[in-house]
PDB file of C-alpha atoms in Angstrom:
ATOM      1  CA  THR D   1      66.562  -3.098 -65.646  1.00  0.00           C
ATOM      2  CA  SER D   2      67.071   0.333 -67.282  1.00  0.00           C
ATOM      3  CA  GLU D   3      64.545  -0.428 -70.019  1.00  0.00           C
ATOM      4  CA  PRO D   4      62.740   2.728 -71.219  1.00  0.00           C
ATOM      5  CA  LEU D   5      59.120   2.958 -70.081  1.00  0.00           C
ATOM      6  CA  LYS D   6      56.342   4.414 -72.183  1.00  0.00           C
ATOM      7  CA  GLY D   7      53.185   5.803 -70.582  1.00  0.00           C
ATOM      8  CA  ALA D   8      54.489   7.461 -67.404  1.00  0.00           C
ATOM      9  CA  GLU D   9      52.741  10.780 -66.753  1.00  0.00           C
ATOM     10  CA  LEU D  10      54.921  13.613 -65.362  1.00  0.00           C
ATOM     11  CA  ARG D  11      53.772  16.995 -64.090  1.00  0.00           C
ATOM     12  CA  LEU D  12      55.846  20.163 -63.791  1.00  0.00           C
ATOM     13  CA  THR D  13      54.787  23.037 -61.491  1.00  0.00           C
ATOM     14  CA  ASN D  14      56.468  26.406 -60.980  1.00  0.00           C
ATOM     15  CA  GLN D  15      57.410  28.050 -57.692  1.00  0.00           C
ATOM     16  CA  GLU D  16      53.993  29.674 -57.454  1.00  0.00           C
ATOM     17  CA  GLY D  17      52.393  26.214 -57.527  1.00  0.00           C
ATOM     18  CA  ASN D  18      50.931  26.598 -61.005  1.00  0.00           C
ATOM     19  CA  VAL D  19      51.057  23.608 -63.357  1.00  0.00           C
ATOM     20  CA  VAL D  20      53.357  24.361 -66.257  1.00  0.00           C
ATOM     21  CA  GLY D  21      52.520  21.152 -68.074  1.00  0.00           C
ATOM     22  CA  THR D  22      51.736  17.454 -67.850  1.00  0.00           C
ATOM     23  CA  LEU D  23      53.372  15.103 -70.354  1.00  0.00           C
ATOM     24  CA  THR D  24      53.499  11.342 -70.961  1.00  0.00           C
ATOM     25  CA  THR D  25      56.714   9.493 -71.755  1.00  0.00           C
ATOM     26  CA  ASP D  26      57.177   8.247 -75.316  1.00  0.00           C
ATOM     27  CA  LYS D  27      58.516   4.857 -76.460  1.00  0.00           C
ATOM     28  CA  ASN D  28      61.986   6.006 -75.417  1.00  0.00           C
ATOM     29  CA  GLY D  29      60.759   6.753 -71.904  1.00  0.00           C
ATOM     30  CA  LYS D  30      61.275  10.490 -72.375  1.00  0.00           C
ATOM     31  CA  VAL D  31      59.390  13.778 -71.947  1.00  0.00           C
ATOM     32  CA  THR D  32      60.689  17.292 -72.532  1.00  0.00           C
ATOM     33  CA  PHE D  33      59.327  20.495 -70.981  1.00  0.00           C
ATOM     34  CA  LYS D  34      60.559  23.366 -73.174  1.00  0.00           C
ATOM     35  CA  ASN D  35      60.988  27.138 -72.924  1.00  0.00           C
ATOM     36  CA  LEU D  36      60.993  27.324 -69.119  1.00  0.00           C
ATOM     37  CA  PRO D  37      61.521  30.833 -67.696  1.00  0.00           C
ATOM     38  CA  TYR D  38      64.112  31.504 -65.008  1.00  0.00           C
ATOM     39  CA  GLY D  39      63.057  30.071 -61.604  1.00  0.00           C
ATOM     40  CA  ASP D  40      62.402  26.956 -59.556  1.00  0.00           C
ATOM     41  CA  TYR D  41      60.210  24.048 -60.627  1.00  0.00           C
ATOM     42  CA  LYS D  42      58.972  20.804 -59.134  1.00  0.00           C
ATOM     43  CA  LEU D  43      58.767  17.626 -61.191  1.00  0.00           C
ATOM     44  CA  GLU D  44      56.484  14.766 -60.096  1.00  0.00           C
ATOM     45  CA  GLU D  45      55.325  11.489 -61.556  1.00  0.00           C
ATOM     46  CA  THR D  46      51.527  11.501 -61.416  1.00  0.00           C
ATOM     47  CA  LYS D  47      50.832   8.216 -63.191  1.00  0.00           C
ATOM     48  CA  ALA D  48      53.026   5.143 -63.472  1.00  0.00           C
ATOM     49  CA  PRO D  49      53.304   3.082 -66.647  1.00  0.00           C
ATOM     50  CA  GLU D  50      50.952   0.099 -66.637  1.00  0.00           C
ATOM     51  CA  GLY D  51      52.391  -2.728 -64.571  1.00  0.00           C
ATOM     52  CA  TYR D  52      54.655  -0.490 -62.490  1.00  0.00           C
ATOM     53  CA  VAL D  53      54.561   1.182 -59.075  1.00  0.00           C
ATOM     54  CA  LEU D  54      54.188   4.968 -58.934  1.00  0.00           C
ATOM     55  CA  ASN D  55      57.462   6.725 -58.052  1.00  0.00           C
ATOM     56  CA  LYS D  56      56.439   9.342 -55.471  1.00  0.00           C
ATOM     57  CA  GLU D  57      59.792  11.163 -55.460  1.00  0.00           C
ATOM     58  CA  SER D  58      59.586  14.845 -56.425  1.00  0.00           C
ATOM     59  CA  LYS D  59      62.568  16.655 -57.946  1.00  0.00           C
ATOM     60  CA  ILE D  60      63.377  20.368 -57.688  1.00  0.00           C
ATOM     61  CA  ILE D  61      64.742  21.931 -60.869  1.00  0.00           C
ATOM     62  CA  LYS D  62      66.389  25.344 -60.978  1.00  0.00           C
ATOM     63  CA  ILE D  63      66.615  27.263 -64.238  1.00  0.00           C
ATOM     64  CA  THR D  64      69.388  29.838 -63.857  1.00  0.00           C
ATOM     65  CA  GLU D  65      70.969  30.166 -67.319  1.00  0.00           C
ATOM     66  CA  ASN D  66      69.839  30.707 -70.875  1.00  0.00           C
ATOM     67  CA  ASP D  67      69.485  27.495 -72.948  1.00  0.00           C
ATOM     68  CA  GLN D  68      70.099  25.450 -69.791  1.00  0.00           C
ATOM     69  CA  ILE D  69      69.129  21.752 -70.057  1.00  0.00           C
ATOM     70  CA  GLU D  70      68.316  19.885 -66.865  1.00  0.00           C
ATOM     71  CA  LYS D  71      68.164  16.097 -67.040  1.00  0.00           C
ATOM     72  CA  CYS D  72      66.198  13.995 -64.568  1.00  0.00           C
ATOM     73  CA  GLU D  73      65.783  10.252 -64.280  1.00  0.00           C
ATOM     74  CA  TYR D  74      62.917   8.336 -62.730  1.00  0.00           C
ATOM     75  CA  THR D  75      62.930   4.607 -62.077  1.00  0.00           C
ATOM     76  CA  ASN D  76      59.821   2.505 -61.606  1.00  0.00           C
ATOM     77  CA  LYS D  77      59.605  -0.797 -59.768  1.00  0.00           C
ATOM     78  CA  ALA D  78      57.627  -3.523 -61.536  1.00  0.00           C
ATOM     79  CA  ILE D  79      54.429  -4.628 -59.800  1.00  0.00           C
ATOM     80  CA  LYS D  80      54.876  -8.052 -58.200  1.00  0.00           C
ATOM     81  CA  GLY D  81      52.578 -10.261 -56.153  1.00  0.00           C
ATOM     82  CA  SER D  82      52.117 -13.773 -54.872  1.00  0.00           C
ATOM     83  CA  VAL D  83      49.584 -16.562 -54.452  1.00  0.00           C
ATOM     84  CA  LYS D  84      49.044 -18.283 -51.106  1.00  0.00           C
ATOM     85  CA  VAL D  85      47.285 -21.634 -50.814  1.00  0.00           C
ATOM     86  CA  VAL D  86      45.946 -23.025 -47.533  1.00  0.00           C
ATOM     87  CA  LYS D  87      45.198 -26.761 -47.523  1.00  0.00           C
ATOM     88  CA  GLN D  88      42.851 -28.462 -45.063  1.00  0.00           C
ATOM     89  CA  ASP D  89      40.667 -31.524 -44.592  1.00  0.00           C
ATOM     90  CA  GLU D  90      36.884 -31.533 -44.249  1.00  0.00           C
ATOM     91  CA  ASP D  91      37.192 -30.888 -40.501  1.00  0.00           C
ATOM     92  CA  GLY D  92      39.390 -27.828 -40.988  1.00  0.00           C
ATOM     93  CA  ASN D  93      42.650 -29.554 -40.011  1.00  0.00           C
ATOM     94  CA  LEU D  94      45.649 -28.151 -41.903  1.00  0.00           C
ATOM     95  CA  LEU D  95      47.366 -30.613 -44.236  1.00  0.00           C
ATOM     96  CA  ALA D  96      51.068 -30.884 -45.059  1.00  0.00           C
ATOM     97  CA  GLY D  97      52.342 -32.698 -48.136  1.00  0.00           C
ATOM     98  CA  ALA D  98      49.931 -31.442 -50.818  1.00  0.00           C
ATOM     99  CA  GLU D  99      51.798 -30.581 -54.014  1.00  0.00           C
ATOM    100  CA  PHE D 100      50.708 -27.562 -56.046  1.00  0.00           C
ATOM    101  CA  THR D 101      51.902 -26.594 -59.512  1.00  0.00           C
ATOM    102  CA  LEU D 102      51.889 -23.037 -60.866  1.00  0.00           C
ATOM    103  CA  THR D 103      51.645 -22.625 -64.638  1.00  0.00           C
ATOM    104  CA  GLN D 104      51.524 -19.779 -67.131  1.00  0.00           C
ATOM    105  CA  GLY D 105      49.900 -21.090 -70.262  1.00  0.00           C
ATOM    106  CA  LYS D 106      51.734 -24.338 -71.026  1.00  0.00           C
ATOM    107  CA  GLU D 107      54.835 -23.344 -69.062  1.00  0.00           C
ATOM    108  CA  THR D 108      55.393 -24.664 -65.547  1.00  0.00           C
ATOM    109  CA  ILE D 109      56.565 -21.819 -63.305  1.00  0.00           C
ATOM    110  CA  GLY D 110      57.108 -23.898 -60.184  1.00  0.00           C
ATOM    111  CA  LYS D 111      56.020 -26.674 -57.856  1.00  0.00           C
ATOM    112  CA  ALA D 112      55.812 -26.556 -54.063  1.00  0.00           C
ATOM    113  CA  THR D 113      54.467 -28.677 -51.208  1.00  0.00           C
ATOM    114  CA  THR D 114      52.367 -27.436 -48.290  1.00  0.00           C
ATOM    115  CA  ASN D 115      54.221 -27.133 -44.980  1.00  0.00           C
ATOM    116  CA  ALA D 116      53.114 -28.182 -41.493  1.00  0.00           C
ATOM    117  CA  ASP D 117      50.696 -25.227 -41.462  1.00  0.00           C
ATOM    118  CA  GLY D 118      49.098 -26.419 -44.709  1.00  0.00           C
ATOM    119  CA  ILE D 119      50.522 -23.427 -46.600  1.00  0.00           C
ATOM    120  CA  VAL D 120      52.343 -23.056 -49.884  1.00  0.00           C
ATOM    121  CA  GLU D 121      53.189 -19.736 -51.527  1.00  0.00           C
ATOM    122  CA  PHE D 122      54.516 -18.677 -54.931  1.00  0.00           C
ATOM    123  CA  ALA D 123      56.062 -15.192 -54.856  1.00  0.00           C
ATOM    124  CA  GLY D 124      57.529 -12.727 -57.357  1.00  0.00           C
ATOM    125  CA  LEU D 125      54.640 -13.059 -59.815  1.00  0.00           C
ATOM    126  CA  SER D 126      54.334 -10.495 -62.601  1.00  0.00           C
ATOM    127  CA  TYR D 127      51.557  -7.980 -63.185  1.00  0.00           C
ATOM    128  CA  GLY D 128      48.769  -8.839 -65.607  1.00  0.00           C
ATOM    129  CA  VAL D 129      49.936 -12.376 -66.374  1.00  0.00           C
ATOM    130  CA  GLU D 130      47.308 -15.129 -66.250  1.00  0.00           C
ATOM    131  CA  TYR D 131      48.515 -17.820 -63.865  1.00  0.00           C
ATOM    132  CA  LYS D 132      46.930 -21.127 -62.933  1.00  0.00           C
ATOM    133  CA  VAL D 133      47.482 -22.983 -59.664  1.00  0.00           C
ATOM    134  CA  THR D 134      46.562 -26.679 -59.520  1.00  0.00           C
ATOM    135  CA  GLU D 135      46.811 -29.401 -56.906  1.00  0.00           C
ATOM    136  CA  THR D 136      48.912 -32.113 -58.550  1.00  0.00           C
ATOM    137  CA  LYS D 137      49.442 -34.444 -55.598  1.00  0.00           C
ATOM    138  CA  ALA D 138      47.192 -34.997 -52.593  1.00  0.00           C
ATOM    139  CA  PRO D 139      48.545 -35.389 -49.046  1.00  0.00           C
ATOM    140  CA  GLU D 140      48.996 -39.018 -48.038  1.00  0.00           C
ATOM    141  CA  GLY D 141      45.686 -40.498 -46.994  1.00  0.00           C
ATOM    142  CA  TYR D 142      43.578 -38.013 -48.949  1.00  0.00           C
ATOM    143  CA  VAL D 143      41.829 -37.957 -52.320  1.00  0.00           C
ATOM    144  CA  LEU D 144      43.191 -35.637 -55.005  1.00  0.00           C
ATOM    145  CA  ASN D 145      40.656 -32.900 -55.602  1.00  0.00           C
ATOM    146  CA  GLU D 146      40.816 -32.434 -59.356  1.00  0.00           C
ATOM    147  CA  GLU D 147      38.584 -29.365 -59.101  1.00  0.00           C
ATOM    148  CA  ASN D 148      41.360 -27.591 -57.173  1.00  0.00           C
ATOM    149  CA  THR D 149      42.363 -25.354 -60.093  1.00  0.00           C
ATOM    150  CA  ASP D 150      42.179 -21.559 -60.113  1.00  0.00           C
ATOM    151  CA  ILE D 151      43.175 -18.867 -62.617  1.00  0.00           C
ATOM    152  CA  PHE D 152      44.240 -15.441 -61.369  1.00  0.00           C
ATOM    153  CA  LYS D 153      46.183 -12.257 -62.205  1.00  0.00           C
ATOM    154  CA  ILE D 154      48.301  -9.867 -60.140  1.00  0.00           C
ATOM    155  CA  THR D 155      46.863  -6.345 -60.336  1.00  0.00           C
ATOM    156  CA  THR D 156      48.517  -4.423 -57.457  1.00  0.00           C
ATOM    157  CA  ASP D 157      51.998  -4.412 -55.947  1.00  0.00           C
ATOM    158  CA  GLY D 158      52.400  -6.687 -52.953  1.00  0.00           C
ATOM    159  CA  GLN D 159      49.080  -8.394 -53.654  1.00  0.00           C
ATOM    160  CA  VAL D 160      48.621 -11.838 -52.092  1.00  0.00           C
ATOM    161  CA  VAL D 161      45.971 -13.894 -53.879  1.00  0.00           C
ATOM    162  CA  PRO D 162      44.448 -16.309 -51.314  1.00  0.00           C
ATOM    163  CA  PHE D 163      42.998 -19.739 -52.030  1.00  0.00           C
ATOM    164  CA  GLU D 164      41.673 -22.379 -49.648  1.00  0.00           C
ATOM    165  CA  TYR D 165      41.399 -25.989 -50.750  1.00  0.00           C
ATOM    166  CA  THR D 166      39.834 -28.975 -49.005  1.00  0.00           C
ATOM    167  CA  ASN D 167      40.725 -32.645 -49.387  1.00  0.00           C
ATOM    168  CA  LYS D 168      38.455 -35.568 -48.613  1.00  0.00           C
ATOM    169  CA  ALA D 169      40.082 -38.304 -46.527  1.00  0.00           C
ATOM    170  CA  ILE D 170      40.535 -41.701 -48.172  1.00  0.00           C
ATOM    171  CA  THR D 171      38.097 -44.197 -46.633  1.00  0.00           C
ATOM    172  CA  GLY D 172      37.089 -47.788 -47.343  1.00  0.00           C
ATOM    173  CA  SER D 173      35.126 -50.691 -45.914  1.00  0.00           C
ATOM    174  CA  VAL D 174      35.351 -54.369 -45.057  1.00  0.00           C
ATOM    175  CA  LYS D 175      32.631 -56.771 -46.142  1.00  0.00           C
ATOM    176  CA  VAL D 176      32.157 -60.216 -44.552  1.00  0.00           C
ATOM    177  CA  VAL D 177      30.104 -63.008 -46.141  1.00  0.00           C
ATOM    178  CA  LYS D 178      29.096 -65.854 -43.782  1.00  0.00           C
ATOM    179  CA  THR D 179      28.055 -69.279 -45.110  1.00  0.00           C
ATOM    180  CA  ASP D 180      27.721 -72.888 -43.985  1.00  0.00           C
ATOM    181  CA  GLU D 181      29.738 -75.739 -45.515  1.00  0.00           C
ATOM    182  CA  SER D 182      27.299 -75.945 -48.381  1.00  0.00           C
ATOM    183  CA  GLY D 183      27.632 -72.265 -49.206  1.00  0.00           C
ATOM    184  CA  ASN D 184      24.279 -71.230 -47.782  1.00  0.00           C
ATOM    185  CA  PRO D 185      24.267 -67.706 -46.283  1.00  0.00           C
ATOM    186  CA  LEU D 186      23.992 -67.537 -42.520  1.00  0.00           C
ATOM    187  CA  ALA D 187      22.241 -64.756 -40.661  1.00  0.00           C
ATOM    188  CA  GLY D 188      22.937 -63.942 -37.010  1.00  0.00           C
ATOM    189  CA  ALA D 189      26.737 -64.258 -36.924  1.00  0.00           C
ATOM    190  CA  GLU D 190      28.328 -61.448 -34.933  1.00  0.00           C
ATOM    191  CA  PHE D 191      31.598 -59.884 -36.066  1.00  0.00           C
ATOM    192  CA  THR D 192      33.751 -57.411 -34.146  1.00  0.00           C
ATOM    193  CA  LEU D 193      36.134 -54.928 -35.750  1.00  0.00           C
ATOM    194  CA  MET D 194      39.203 -53.664 -33.885  1.00  0.00           C
ATOM    195  CA  ALA D 195      41.938 -51.151 -34.738  1.00  0.00           C
ATOM    196  CA  GLY D 196      44.776 -52.372 -32.582  1.00  0.00           C
ATOM    197  CA  GLU D 197      43.389 -52.294 -29.033  1.00  0.00           C
ATOM    198  CA  THR D 198      40.620 -49.878 -30.024  1.00  0.00           C
ATOM    199  CA  PHE D 199      37.087 -51.195 -30.478  1.00  0.00           C
ATOM    200  CA  VAL D 200      35.593 -49.970 -33.746  1.00  0.00           C
ATOM    201  CA  GLY D 201      32.246 -51.745 -33.848  1.00  0.00           C
ATOM    202  CA  LYS D 202      30.118 -54.892 -33.839  1.00  0.00           C
ATOM    203  CA  ALA D 203      27.592 -56.050 -36.435  1.00  0.00           C
ATOM    204  CA  THR D 204      25.482 -59.112 -37.189  1.00  0.00           C
ATOM    205  CA  THR D 205      25.100 -60.755 -40.597  1.00  0.00           C
ATOM    206  CA  ASN D 206      21.796 -60.193 -42.353  1.00  0.00           C
ATOM    207  CA  ALA D 207      19.605 -62.697 -44.231  1.00  0.00           C
ATOM    208  CA  ASP D 208      22.162 -62.715 -47.060  1.00  0.00           C
ATOM    209  CA  GLY D 209      24.883 -63.661 -44.580  1.00  0.00           C
ATOM    210  CA  MET D 210      26.560 -60.284 -44.986  1.00  0.00           C
ATOM    211  CA  VAL D 211      27.889 -57.628 -42.672  1.00  0.00           C
ATOM    212  CA  GLU D 212      29.863 -54.532 -43.609  1.00  0.00           C
ATOM    213  CA  PHE D 213      31.921 -51.970 -41.705  1.00  0.00           C
ATOM    214  CA  ALA D 214      32.234 -48.728 -43.663  1.00  0.00           C
ATOM    215  CA  GLY D 215      34.048 -45.412 -43.237  1.00  0.00           C
ATOM    216  CA  LEU D 216      37.388 -47.027 -42.364  1.00  0.00           C
ATOM    217  CA  SER D 217      40.446 -44.775 -42.372  1.00  0.00           C
ATOM    218  CA  TYR D 218      43.444 -44.925 -44.689  1.00  0.00           C
ATOM    219  CA  GLY D 219      46.525 -46.800 -43.475  1.00  0.00           C
ATOM    220  CA  VAL D 220      45.035 -48.132 -40.211  1.00  0.00           C
ATOM    221  CA  GLU D 221      45.562 -51.833 -39.445  1.00  0.00           C
ATOM    222  CA  TYR D 222      42.177 -53.400 -38.677  1.00  0.00           C
ATOM    223  CA  LYS D 223      41.268 -56.849 -37.406  1.00  0.00           C
ATOM    224  CA  VAL D 224      37.865 -58.479 -37.993  1.00  0.00           C
ATOM    225  CA  THR D 225      36.865 -61.408 -35.765  1.00  0.00           C
ATOM    226  CA  GLU D 226      33.764 -63.572 -35.469  1.00  0.00           C
ATOM    227  CA  THR D 227      32.685 -63.166 -31.854  1.00  0.00           C
ATOM    228  CA  LYS D 228      29.350 -65.028 -31.949  1.00  0.00           C
TER     229      LYS D 228
END
């Protein structure tokens, strides 16, 4: 963006390979090597300003005239990174449809939803900034994991910060109470649970006239029938 950068370290060596000097750019992004004798020199950046990528280009400078001024420009690319979230269930199956929100302090940077591979990624994140990634909507059929919040910073260029999050599937149960016409509980009644044409299980009421089928999946149409 052509903004001056303070804190870049530059080294100048002569044609014999001896270091003439090492200087650090000021608030105007400038250094000046003075009183250079006639000859060839090599200029190199040896340390980038904080938050920027080192520019490895070396420049050859030739001093051929008295009071000659040679001007050189170096540009540094800002360090950028990304965060990659992988979403899965308790069995390791990848989950689409989980919404994640990226924030910086109180500011929302972006929202994105996991794809068919259970992945969402936020790219172009700045160096040294404290970001927070949070699951704000669970995939359909799964419980929102409110502990799915992580704080991180980008420290190197091209860095990909990885996170893996797991969602618990939504489950429920059906409870049957069996009584006679007077409301007395009846033990020994058999009930069968089906999911479409699929047999799920059979159970017999206990002394309290109760039977329960637990661990039933979200969104499945079940049918409970007294079979004995």
